[in-house]
């Protein structure tokens, strides 16, 4: 485990927000410089999210300086920008274990710290959670403030707007005392966000403005001038601030202000802390702020691996094996060139899903719908209704958010939408929130929908082509990172529909492998002299092949990098039960628990899904003897003579 960087003097004195609140205001700028350097040094040693965290240094300091945390609640949306928050709340030394097995998470976790008031990892949840906390405080008679910090990207999620709608118009429940902070880092700090806007923000968040506003309302409410005054206020504010939409939701809008200016942030937050009702503060920050390389290239510095901050990110001299994401990206371009009906869709994951080149080559057929998975799925359904062939590139864990649309809008209408499910199985450092553990189970129960599990890069390309040529919805799942390194053929060949393949003939035991765990299974089979089938399809299951294996072997083993409950192995058990076949079956997959962050190979080993673990499970269950031991124990020809 890497050693943590040595903090500068002022940061070294901060072990909790209480220590922070004892500092003088003039010391906070120095603390911000030290905290930013610590974040940079720390992430460069462990890897993790960088650009977003460099952009929230001042905001984190200001929030913990102004609010009485953890009594006051702060909810970080997504949470990949919460490293400064973690460092200020007693986890400075633990940053050396960031996203490593047994170490702290890269996202807020309630079990990790009382300052992590809500566990996050998926976007657009913060306003709902903070609103729930605010209403709970109201019902319990507790005096506390609840703050949601949400980025401009996460604000594109429909759930955020549902929460805003509820928060500003709570009806009989009463309006909550809560603050939503929009961390807008998609625009530069332009001239309007200078001295004038600082003055306006402080004015509009102050008690005088609030009192004058409410007083005028009460005086004019029953006169013909009320509606005129209300519209005049909205239009006047709209000329200098883009907040009319949030005012319409019932929030008092303040900003935009410079999110790196503590002299602006702190007094504005102090005013809003004491204000009643739902408040909305718009701050403008810059991703990668304070580190020139990250400022210039915030995308590549979003989640870097270990690197030297003095040098920056460097390309490896040795060409890496292509990742499954890259295989998908190349296939998407090739398939689009071959078929003009193809349309590519991503919910805000252009880089992560490998669609950069596709956007460049086919801009009119590329759609980034923002963090709006539900819309992405139904948008694809609409395209399919009109004869186009949509491909939705989406992480397995994020498709969970569009499940109703998947069933109701796509599968029920039997529309030919391809779902390219990246990050299937374990994802390593990002942990439980991002693991694609459940897609087989939640997909295979849906009528009309097929599920393919390619074993390697070449088969992934063929599986995607196969899915594209179907006239019904198909999901192709593949893991993060690279595979076995199998050479990829440039052709757009298909797989035989619904057919697995026998990869090894053995005796006694047949192992049915779904996906990339085929390769450790083949290692095990060589040692145990077992038969191996590369199933390739979870649905439709190759019934005849499974039944052949069942009738010609003493036991079956199923292996998948997905949850055992309801997974591919369960499909095999259902088939055997339907056919009245009673025989020993061992289902291997992910256990019924959330798998934490850590090195992917180590996590697979812990789950018993590496070659050693698979072999051990089979030996313990069926008592088979490794082939090498059988051979060594047989009498030699001389001894036999």
XYZ file of C-alpha atoms in Angstrom:
641
model
C 0.000 0.000 0.000
C 1.471 3.407 -0.932
C 2.470 5.834 1.779
C 0.333 8.959 2.142
C 1.928 12.263 1.168
C 3.129 14.449 4.008
C 0.580 17.221 4.593
C 1.677 20.828 4.894
C 1.540 22.430 8.325
C -1.952 23.908 8.276
C -3.599 20.839 6.745
C -1.750 18.618 9.239
C -3.605 20.388 12.041
C -7.035 19.532 10.608
C -8.357 16.202 11.863
C -12.025 17.175 11.821
C -14.267 20.031 10.691
C -14.207 21.307 14.279
C -10.491 22.012 13.804
C -11.291 23.756 10.523
C -13.868 25.995 12.138
C -11.277 27.229 14.652
C -9.185 28.758 11.868
C -9.373 32.430 10.983
C -10.891 33.372 7.636
C -7.534 34.655 6.415
C -6.018 31.175 6.860
C -8.489 29.403 4.585
C -6.841 30.363 1.296
C -3.582 28.813 2.508
C -5.464 25.707 3.614
C -7.035 25.456 0.152
C -3.617 25.507 -1.497
C -2.323 22.817 0.849
C -5.443 20.664 0.440
C -5.300 20.880 -3.354
C -1.646 19.807 -3.368
C -2.427 16.933 -0.997
C -5.241 15.711 -3.252
C -2.923 15.811 -6.267
C -0.078 14.011 -4.484
C -2.403 11.436 -2.960
C -4.300 10.505 -6.126
C -1.054 10.313 -8.103
C 0.070 7.534 -5.719
C -3.137 5.487 -5.666
C -5.078 6.417 -8.768
C -8.638 7.678 -8.513
C -10.756 10.649 -9.512
C -8.691 13.794 -9.866
C -10.173 16.577 -12.014
C -13.480 16.697 -10.175
C -11.796 16.759 -6.749
C -9.395 19.552 -7.632
C -12.484 21.560 -8.515
C -14.232 21.145 -5.134
C -11.433 22.100 -2.730
C -12.776 25.552 -1.814
C -16.371 24.329 -1.742
C -15.486 21.528 0.690
C -13.663 23.950 2.980
C -16.494 26.476 2.864
C -19.197 23.896 3.576
C -17.476 22.455 6.635
C -16.485 25.939 7.810
C -20.026 27.335 7.626
C -22.170 24.339 8.518
C -22.058 22.378 11.746
C -21.221 18.984 10.294
C -22.018 16.178 10.863
C -25.100 17.545 12.661
C -25.889 19.434 9.469
C -26.109 16.995 6.566
C -24.109 17.280 3.345
C -24.991 14.910 0.497
C -22.531 14.695 -2.408
C -24.121 13.686 -5.691
C -22.262 10.777 -7.372
C -19.531 11.390 -4.796
C -16.454 11.144 -7.004
C -15.705 14.777 -6.058
C -15.696 14.132 -2.294
C -11.963 13.496 -1.660
C -11.378 16.960 -0.114
C -14.395 16.287 2.090
C -12.902 12.954 3.160
C -9.544 14.541 3.936
C -11.135 17.265 6.090
C -13.242 14.733 8.001
C -10.524 12.606 9.560
C -9.496 10.380 6.658
C -6.346 12.175 5.533
C -4.015 9.259 6.343
C -6.512 6.716 4.970
C -6.219 8.291 1.519
C -3.220 5.995 1.006
C -5.695 3.090 0.863
C -8.141 4.791 -1.503
C -10.142 2.292 -3.614
C -7.912 -0.571 -2.486
C -9.072 -3.766 -0.814
C -9.789 -2.997 2.828
C -9.254 0.731 2.254
C -11.606 3.678 1.963
C -14.046 4.013 -0.892
C -13.796 6.453 -3.749
C -17.373 7.455 -2.967
C -19.190 8.488 0.224
C -20.220 5.522 2.397
C -22.342 5.741 5.527
C -20.415 2.864 7.133
C -17.122 4.712 6.636
C -17.784 7.985 8.431
C -20.610 9.898 10.163
C -19.763 12.762 7.804
C -20.797 10.589 4.838
C -24.494 11.107 5.416
C -25.643 9.258 2.288
C -23.938 6.576 0.222
C -23.620 7.511 -3.443
C -22.034 6.329 -6.672
C -24.855 6.761 -9.172
C -25.891 10.269 -10.110
C -28.857 12.572 -9.533
C -29.807 11.200 -6.087
C -28.564 13.980 -3.800
C -31.556 16.331 -3.876
C -34.007 13.517 -3.124
C -31.894 12.262 -0.235
C -31.282 15.715 1.241
C -34.977 16.535 0.893
C -35.855 13.370 2.797
C -33.391 14.327 5.531
C -34.821 17.859 5.710
C -38.358 16.596 6.125
C -37.197 14.034 8.705
C -35.614 16.864 10.728
C -38.857 18.814 10.489
C -40.951 15.859 11.698
C -38.559 15.116 14.553
C -38.350 18.739 15.624
C -34.591 18.898 15.033
C -32.829 22.071 13.973
C -30.460 21.043 11.224
C -29.586 22.130 7.711
C -29.461 19.708 4.792
C -27.297 20.443 1.760
C -27.212 18.657 -1.604
C -24.183 19.237 -3.835
C -24.958 18.315 -7.437
C -22.990 18.808 -10.656
C -24.311 20.197 -13.909
C -24.010 16.741 -15.451
C -25.985 15.030 -12.703
C -28.633 17.726 -12.931
C -29.549 16.340 -16.368
C -30.979 13.273 -14.602
C -34.759 13.316 -14.411
C -34.664 12.234 -10.773
C -33.020 15.538 -9.845
C -35.879 17.506 -11.390
C -38.457 15.291 -9.703
C -36.824 16.146 -6.382
C -36.695 19.866 -7.197
C -40.368 19.789 -8.065
C -41.223 18.129 -4.750
C -38.843 20.276 -2.710
C -40.253 23.604 -3.849
C -43.912 22.564 -3.670
C -44.278 20.171 -0.751
C -47.941 20.966 -0.172
C -49.321 20.199 3.267
C -45.984 18.824 4.444
C -44.527 22.335 4.424
C -41.469 23.674 2.657
C -38.153 22.242 3.871
C -35.167 24.258 5.048
C -32.632 22.899 2.599
C -29.939 24.112 0.235
C -29.129 22.763 -3.218
C -25.702 23.736 -4.559
C -25.216 23.413 -8.297
C -21.509 22.862 -8.940
C -21.326 24.029 -12.531
C -17.958 23.059 -14.008
C -18.907 22.860 -17.662
C -18.288 26.550 -18.376
C -15.453 28.965 -17.816
C -15.767 31.691 -15.210
C -16.951 34.439 -17.500
C -17.102 38.186 -16.780
C -20.667 38.105 -15.350
C -19.339 35.902 -12.540
C -17.133 38.649 -11.151
C -17.471 41.491 -8.693
C -20.999 42.416 -9.810
C -22.329 38.899 -9.414
C -20.586 38.521 -6.083
C -22.423 41.602 -4.910
C -25.746 40.366 -6.315
C -25.338 36.917 -4.774
C -24.606 38.342 -1.349
C -27.470 40.792 -1.709
C -30.027 38.186 -2.839
C -28.978 35.698 -0.142
C -29.076 38.312 2.634
C -31.784 38.950 5.204
C -32.596 42.447 3.927
C -33.431 41.193 0.442
C -35.459 38.260 1.813
C -37.390 40.500 4.221
C -38.054 43.134 1.576
C -39.167 40.474 -0.882
C -41.597 38.848 1.557
C -42.827 42.203 2.818
C -43.620 43.365 -0.670
C -45.474 40.135 -1.334
C -47.687 40.549 1.724
C -48.482 44.170 0.884
C -49.190 43.623 -2.787
C -50.733 40.153 -2.644
C -54.323 41.279 -2.853
C -53.756 44.098 -5.321
C -53.527 44.164 -9.120
C -49.843 45.076 -8.775
C -48.885 41.698 -7.245
C -48.633 39.755 -10.479
C -46.856 42.647 -12.184
C -44.289 42.898 -9.353
C -43.712 39.130 -9.380
C -43.069 39.097 -13.115
C -40.908 42.198 -12.904
C -38.737 40.514 -10.261
C -38.388 37.347 -12.325
C -37.486 39.196 -15.504
C -35.090 41.535 -13.682
C -33.271 38.626 -12.097
C -33.367 36.761 -15.392
C -31.397 39.537 -17.058
C -28.411 38.971 -14.792
C -28.779 35.376 -13.550
C -29.959 32.166 -15.275
C -32.137 31.170 -12.345
C -35.704 31.608 -13.508
C -36.269 27.867 -13.942
C -35.261 27.161 -10.342
C -37.459 29.976 -9.093
C -40.317 28.314 -10.952
C -39.589 25.132 -8.987
C -40.082 27.146 -5.800
C -36.435 27.628 -4.837
C -34.821 30.961 -4.083
C -32.032 31.128 -6.665
C -28.675 32.757 -5.828
C -25.675 33.046 -8.131
C -23.807 32.213 -10.187
C -20.707 32.887 -8.095
C -17.072 31.855 -8.365
C -16.755 28.511 -6.595
C -13.020 29.035 -6.073
C -13.454 32.379 -4.297
C -13.734 31.757 -0.553
C -14.465 35.443 0.070
C -17.603 34.989 -2.017
C -18.526 31.446 -1.011
C -18.411 31.764 2.758
C -20.601 34.851 3.307
C -23.102 33.591 0.745
C -23.299 30.196 2.460
C -23.676 31.900 5.833
C -26.645 33.863 4.527
C -28.236 30.791 2.974
C -27.621 28.710 6.087
C -29.867 31.073 8.039
C -32.510 31.460 5.325
C -35.838 29.670 5.552
C -37.281 27.437 2.884
C -35.666 25.804 -0.175
C -32.559 27.639 -1.421
C -30.554 27.112 -4.618
C -26.950 28.296 -4.951
C -25.271 28.204 -8.363
C -21.458 28.128 -8.222
C -19.061 27.929 -11.133
C -15.876 25.885 -10.759
C -13.224 24.495 -13.068
C -12.357 20.813 -13.264
C -8.696 20.203 -12.521
C -8.376 23.671 -10.960
C -4.853 24.438 -9.766
C -3.107 21.692 -11.777
C -2.460 22.945 -15.295
C -2.347 19.520 -16.936
C -5.735 18.563 -15.512
C -7.236 21.951 -16.343
C -6.145 21.510 -19.967
C -7.346 17.889 -20.191
C -9.978 17.247 -17.499
C -11.343 14.154 -19.260
C -8.105 12.151 -19.224
C -7.404 13.325 -15.681
C -10.911 12.402 -14.553
C -9.893 8.987 -13.233
C -6.176 8.407 -13.852
C -4.072 5.517 -12.624
C -0.866 6.227 -10.701
C 1.304 8.903 -12.286
C 4.063 11.416 -11.593
C 2.458 14.859 -11.056
C 5.615 16.555 -12.313
C 5.428 14.686 -15.621
C 1.721 13.979 -16.012
C 0.067 11.040 -17.707
C 2.303 9.064 -20.050
C 1.404 6.533 -22.712
C 2.827 3.079 -22.168
C 5.697 2.153 -24.478
C 4.259 -1.364 -24.778
C 0.993 -1.492 -26.723
C -1.707 -2.831 -24.451
C -4.170 -5.498 -25.472
C -7.371 -3.921 -26.746
C -10.054 -3.599 -24.112
C -13.583 -4.842 -24.653
C -14.647 -1.190 -24.717
C -12.276 -0.561 -27.616
C -13.525 -3.680 -29.371
C -17.054 -2.331 -29.084
C -16.026 1.128 -30.321
C -14.356 -0.296 -33.424
C -17.274 -2.627 -34.095
C -19.723 0.266 -33.776
C -17.887 2.257 -36.439
C -17.549 -0.738 -38.758
C -21.190 -1.734 -38.363
C -22.335 1.866 -38.897
C -20.320 2.014 -42.118
C -21.979 -1.192 -43.271
C -25.549 -0.289 -42.255
C -26.881 3.267 -42.371
C -29.740 2.370 -40.010
C -27.409 2.116 -37.002
C -27.772 4.880 -34.403
C -25.501 5.025 -31.340
C -26.823 6.199 -27.963
C -25.008 6.835 -24.688
C -26.210 8.301 -21.378
C -23.245 10.643 -20.798
C -20.556 7.958 -21.171
C -18.979 8.778 -24.538
C -15.408 8.111 -23.419
C -16.221 5.326 -20.986
C -18.213 3.391 -23.560
C -15.700 3.884 -26.383
C -17.794 6.123 -28.650
C -15.390 9.004 -29.314
C -14.458 7.832 -32.805
C -18.069 6.993 -33.628
C -19.139 10.538 -32.771
C -16.357 11.938 -34.962
C -17.221 9.776 -37.964
C -21.014 9.661 -37.636
C -22.051 12.828 -35.783
C -25.648 12.823 -37.031
C -26.131 9.246 -35.824
C -24.617 9.812 -32.381
C -26.724 10.818 -29.389
C -25.454 11.600 -25.902
C -28.669 12.051 -23.939
C -27.001 13.106 -20.682
C -27.356 11.247 -17.409
C -30.818 10.043 -18.339
C -30.825 6.265 -18.637
C -34.620 6.007 -18.701
C -34.812 8.434 -21.593
C -31.954 6.651 -23.406
C -33.890 3.377 -23.445
C -37.227 4.834 -24.539
C -35.519 7.112 -27.073
C -33.998 3.953 -28.574
C -37.454 2.382 -28.633
C -38.793 5.338 -30.599
C -35.982 5.035 -33.145
C -36.627 1.310 -33.503
C -40.328 1.943 -34.132
C -39.312 3.866 -37.245
C -37.119 1.161 -38.712
C -33.735 2.286 -37.378
C -31.339 0.015 -35.469
C -30.370 1.696 -32.195
C -27.396 0.527 -30.149
C -27.463 1.681 -26.529
C -23.954 1.672 -25.068
C -24.442 1.585 -21.320
C -22.734 0.231 -18.233
C -24.465 -2.798 -16.757
C -24.959 -1.027 -13.432
C -26.554 2.000 -15.129
C -29.053 -0.019 -17.164
C -30.635 -0.878 -13.814
C -31.947 2.688 -13.807
C -33.879 2.145 -17.042
C -35.432 -1.191 -16.101
C -39.092 -0.200 -16.429
C -38.413 1.288 -19.860
C -36.503 -1.838 -20.853
C -39.520 -4.001 -20.040
C -42.412 -1.754 -20.990
C -41.083 0.303 -23.898
C -38.656 -2.118 -25.570
C -39.333 -5.762 -24.694
C -43.134 -5.594 -24.508
C -43.165 -4.118 -28.016
C -40.419 -6.524 -29.143
C -38.306 -3.755 -30.648
C -34.851 -4.508 -32.126
C -32.660 -2.529 -29.735
C -29.104 -3.690 -28.984
C -27.832 -3.093 -25.448
C -24.021 -3.124 -25.278
C -23.446 -3.737 -21.574
C -19.977 -2.589 -20.586
C -18.523 -3.217 -17.096
C -20.379 -6.526 -16.675
C -19.168 -8.412 -13.617
C -16.750 -6.948 -11.088
C -15.183 -3.560 -11.822
C -12.371 -3.396 -9.292
C -11.635 -0.024 -7.737
C -15.099 1.497 -8.259
C -16.663 -1.167 -6.057
C -20.228 -2.201 -5.372
C -21.965 0.853 -6.836
C -20.486 0.230 -10.274
C -20.293 -3.570 -10.386
C -22.339 -5.239 -13.120
C -23.319 -8.190 -10.974
C -27.040 -8.436 -11.683
C -27.669 -8.028 -15.405
C -28.007 -11.724 -16.251
C -30.553 -12.188 -13.485
C -32.584 -9.080 -14.248
C -32.489 -9.544 -18.030
C -33.129 -13.218 -18.614
C -36.570 -13.080 -16.956
C -37.856 -10.570 -19.555
C -39.801 -12.049 -22.505
C -38.519 -11.321 -26.044
C -35.078 -10.264 -24.720
C -31.951 -12.309 -25.450
C -28.654 -12.237 -23.533
C -25.214 -13.059 -24.957
C -22.018 -13.604 -22.949
C -18.978 -13.628 -25.257
C -15.823 -15.219 -23.907
C -13.162 -13.064 -25.574
C -12.525 -10.101 -27.860
C -13.139 -11.901 -31.148
C -16.326 -13.472 -29.868
C -17.493 -10.117 -28.500
C -17.332 -8.579 -31.971
C -19.231 -11.527 -33.426
C -21.809 -11.401 -30.635
C -22.467 -7.704 -31.270
C -22.926 -8.379 -34.987
C -25.271 -11.250 -34.177
C -27.315 -9.048 -31.851
C -27.537 -6.267 -34.421
C -29.074 -8.582 -37.040
C -31.894 -9.795 -34.792
C -35.430 -8.434 -34.998
C -35.924 -8.332 -31.224
C -34.046 -6.789 -28.262
C -30.655 -8.299 -27.422
C -28.125 -7.520 -24.692
C -24.430 -8.331 -25.068
C -22.494 -8.198 -21.793
C -18.727 -7.802 -21.560
C -16.336 -6.849 -18.757
C -14.135 -3.874 -18.053
C -10.571 -4.086 -19.319
C -8.978 -6.518 -21.733
C -9.650 -10.183 -22.301
C -7.601 -13.216 -23.236
C -5.869 -11.369 -26.066
C -7.509 -13.344 -28.866
C -6.866 -11.799 -32.290
C -9.827 -9.873 -33.652
C -11.026 -10.526 -37.184
C -12.122 -7.424 -39.137
C -15.112 -9.176 -40.673
C -18.653 -8.777 -39.377
C -19.416 -12.468 -38.976
C -22.230 -13.751 -36.804
C -22.408 -16.536 -34.234
C -24.791 -19.435 -34.852
C -27.895 -18.199 -33.058
C -28.499 -19.801 -29.689
C -25.636 -22.279 -29.959
C -22.776 -22.898 -27.573
C -19.580 -24.711 -28.501
C -17.771 -27.688 -27.011
C -14.234 -26.601 -26.207
C -12.858 -29.672 -24.438
C -13.890 -33.313 -24.171
C -13.336 -34.888 -20.780
C -14.992 -37.307 -18.423
C -17.295 -37.354 -15.404
C -17.772 -33.567 -15.102
C -18.883 -30.992 -17.674
C -18.237 -27.297 -16.969
C -20.570 -24.821 -18.647
C -18.830 -21.436 -18.881
C -20.717 -18.194 -19.511
C -18.451 -15.317 -20.582
C -14.788 -14.564 -20.026
C -14.347 -17.045 -17.177
C -14.092 -19.652 -19.942
C -10.311 -19.248 -19.902
C -9.655 -20.082 -16.231
C -12.205 -22.881 -16.650
C -10.114 -24.372 -19.472
C -7.077 -24.345 -17.156
C -9.047 -26.194 -14.518
C -10.467 -28.673 -17.010
C -6.994 -29.637 -18.191
C -6.070 -30.531 -14.612
C -9.319 -32.352 -13.814
C -9.924 -33.885 -17.245
C -13.353 -32.246 -17.403
C -15.419 -31.363 -20.437
C -15.875 -27.653 -21.175
C -18.646 -25.847 -23.042
C -18.462 -22.198 -24.022
C -22.175 -21.434 -23.684
C -22.116 -17.942 -25.283
C -25.908 -17.557 -24.888
C -27.737 -17.269 -21.587
C -31.019 -16.719 -23.409
C -31.845 -18.536 -25.566
C -30.043 -21.273 -23.692
C -28.618 -24.013 -25.896
C -31.003 -26.610 -24.502
C -29.833 -29.524 -26.635
C -26.191 -28.991 -25.763
C -26.928 -28.707 -22.041
C -29.028 -31.871 -22.142
C -26.286 -33.712 -24.046
C -23.784 -32.753 -21.359
C -26.195 -33.772 -18.622
C -26.841 -37.207 -20.139
C -23.179 -37.950 -20.828
C -21.629 -36.771 -17.543
C -22.041 -37.482 -13.859
C -22.229 -33.818 -12.798
C -22.477 -30.305 -14.207
C -20.727 -27.117 -13.106
C -21.840 -23.656 -14.249
C -19.479 -20.673 -14.026
C -20.400 -16.993 -14.524
C -19.171 -13.569 -13.380
C -22.586 -12.531 -12.179
C -24.804 -13.201 -9.203
C -25.639 -16.865 -8.638
C -29.197 -16.029 -7.574
C -31.250 -15.993 -10.755
C -28.195 -16.168 -12.988
C -27.150 -18.380 -15.891
C -26.616 -21.349 -13.602
C -30.188 -20.972 -12.399
C -31.312 -21.167 -16.033
C -29.534 -24.525 -16.369
C -31.191 -25.799 -13.188
C -34.604 -24.730 -14.480
C -34.023 -26.624 -17.726
C -32.974 -29.803 -15.913
C -35.997 -29.586 -13.634
C -38.314 -29.114 -16.622
C -36.819 -32.194 -18.294
C -37.039 -34.264 -15.105
C -33.269 -34.753 -14.883
C -31.950 -35.142 -11.352
C -28.172 -34.862 -11.134
C -25.513 -33.012 -9.101
C -25.043 -29.414 -10.264
C -22.601 -26.856 -8.843
C -23.340 -23.189 -9.589
C -20.324 -20.873 -9.295
C -20.671 -17.098 -9.498
C -20.756 -14.000 -7.363
C -22.039 -14.527 -3.813
C -25.198 -12.959 -2.388
C -23.410 -9.906 -1.045
C -22.082 -6.586 -2.324
C -18.454 -6.953 -3.406
C -16.249 -4.084 -2.271
C -13.559 -2.214 -4.171
C -10.128 -3.684 -4.802
C -7.876 -5.255 -7.416
C -10.126 -7.183 -9.853
C -7.976 -10.328 -9.853
C -7.903 -10.350 -6.066
C -11.658 -9.888 -5.869
C -12.263 -12.777 -8.283
C -9.971 -14.914 -6.155
C -11.878 -13.976 -3.009
C -15.115 -14.979 -4.746
C -13.593 -18.306 -5.783
C -13.770 -17.410 -9.475
C -10.105 -17.652 -10.419
C -8.699 -20.949 -11.674
C -7.589 -22.043 -8.198
C -10.940 -21.246 -6.643
C -12.952 -22.966 -9.373
C -10.795 -26.074 -9.095
C -11.046 -26.146 -5.311
C -14.840 -25.845 -5.394
C -15.153 -28.710 -7.882
C -12.744 -30.966 -6.001
C -14.472 -30.311 -2.672
C -17.951 -30.879 -4.098
C -17.320 -33.912 -6.294
C -14.133 -35.405 -4.898
C -12.406 -35.538 -8.262
C -8.667 -35.994 -8.395
C -6.488 -33.742 -10.557
C -5.323 -35.580 -13.665
C -1.624 -35.087 -12.833
C -2.081 -36.930 -9.526
C -3.964 -39.749 -11.245
C -1.156 -40.223 -13.751
C 1.558 -40.100 -11.108
C -0.247 -42.684 -8.980
C -0.732 -45.205 -11.823
C 1.765 -48.106 -11.758
C 4.493 -47.866 -14.392
C 4.775 -50.536 -17.071
C 7.921 -51.923 -15.369
C 6.199 -52.195 -12.035
C 3.150 -53.764 -13.665
C 5.331 -56.356 -15.327
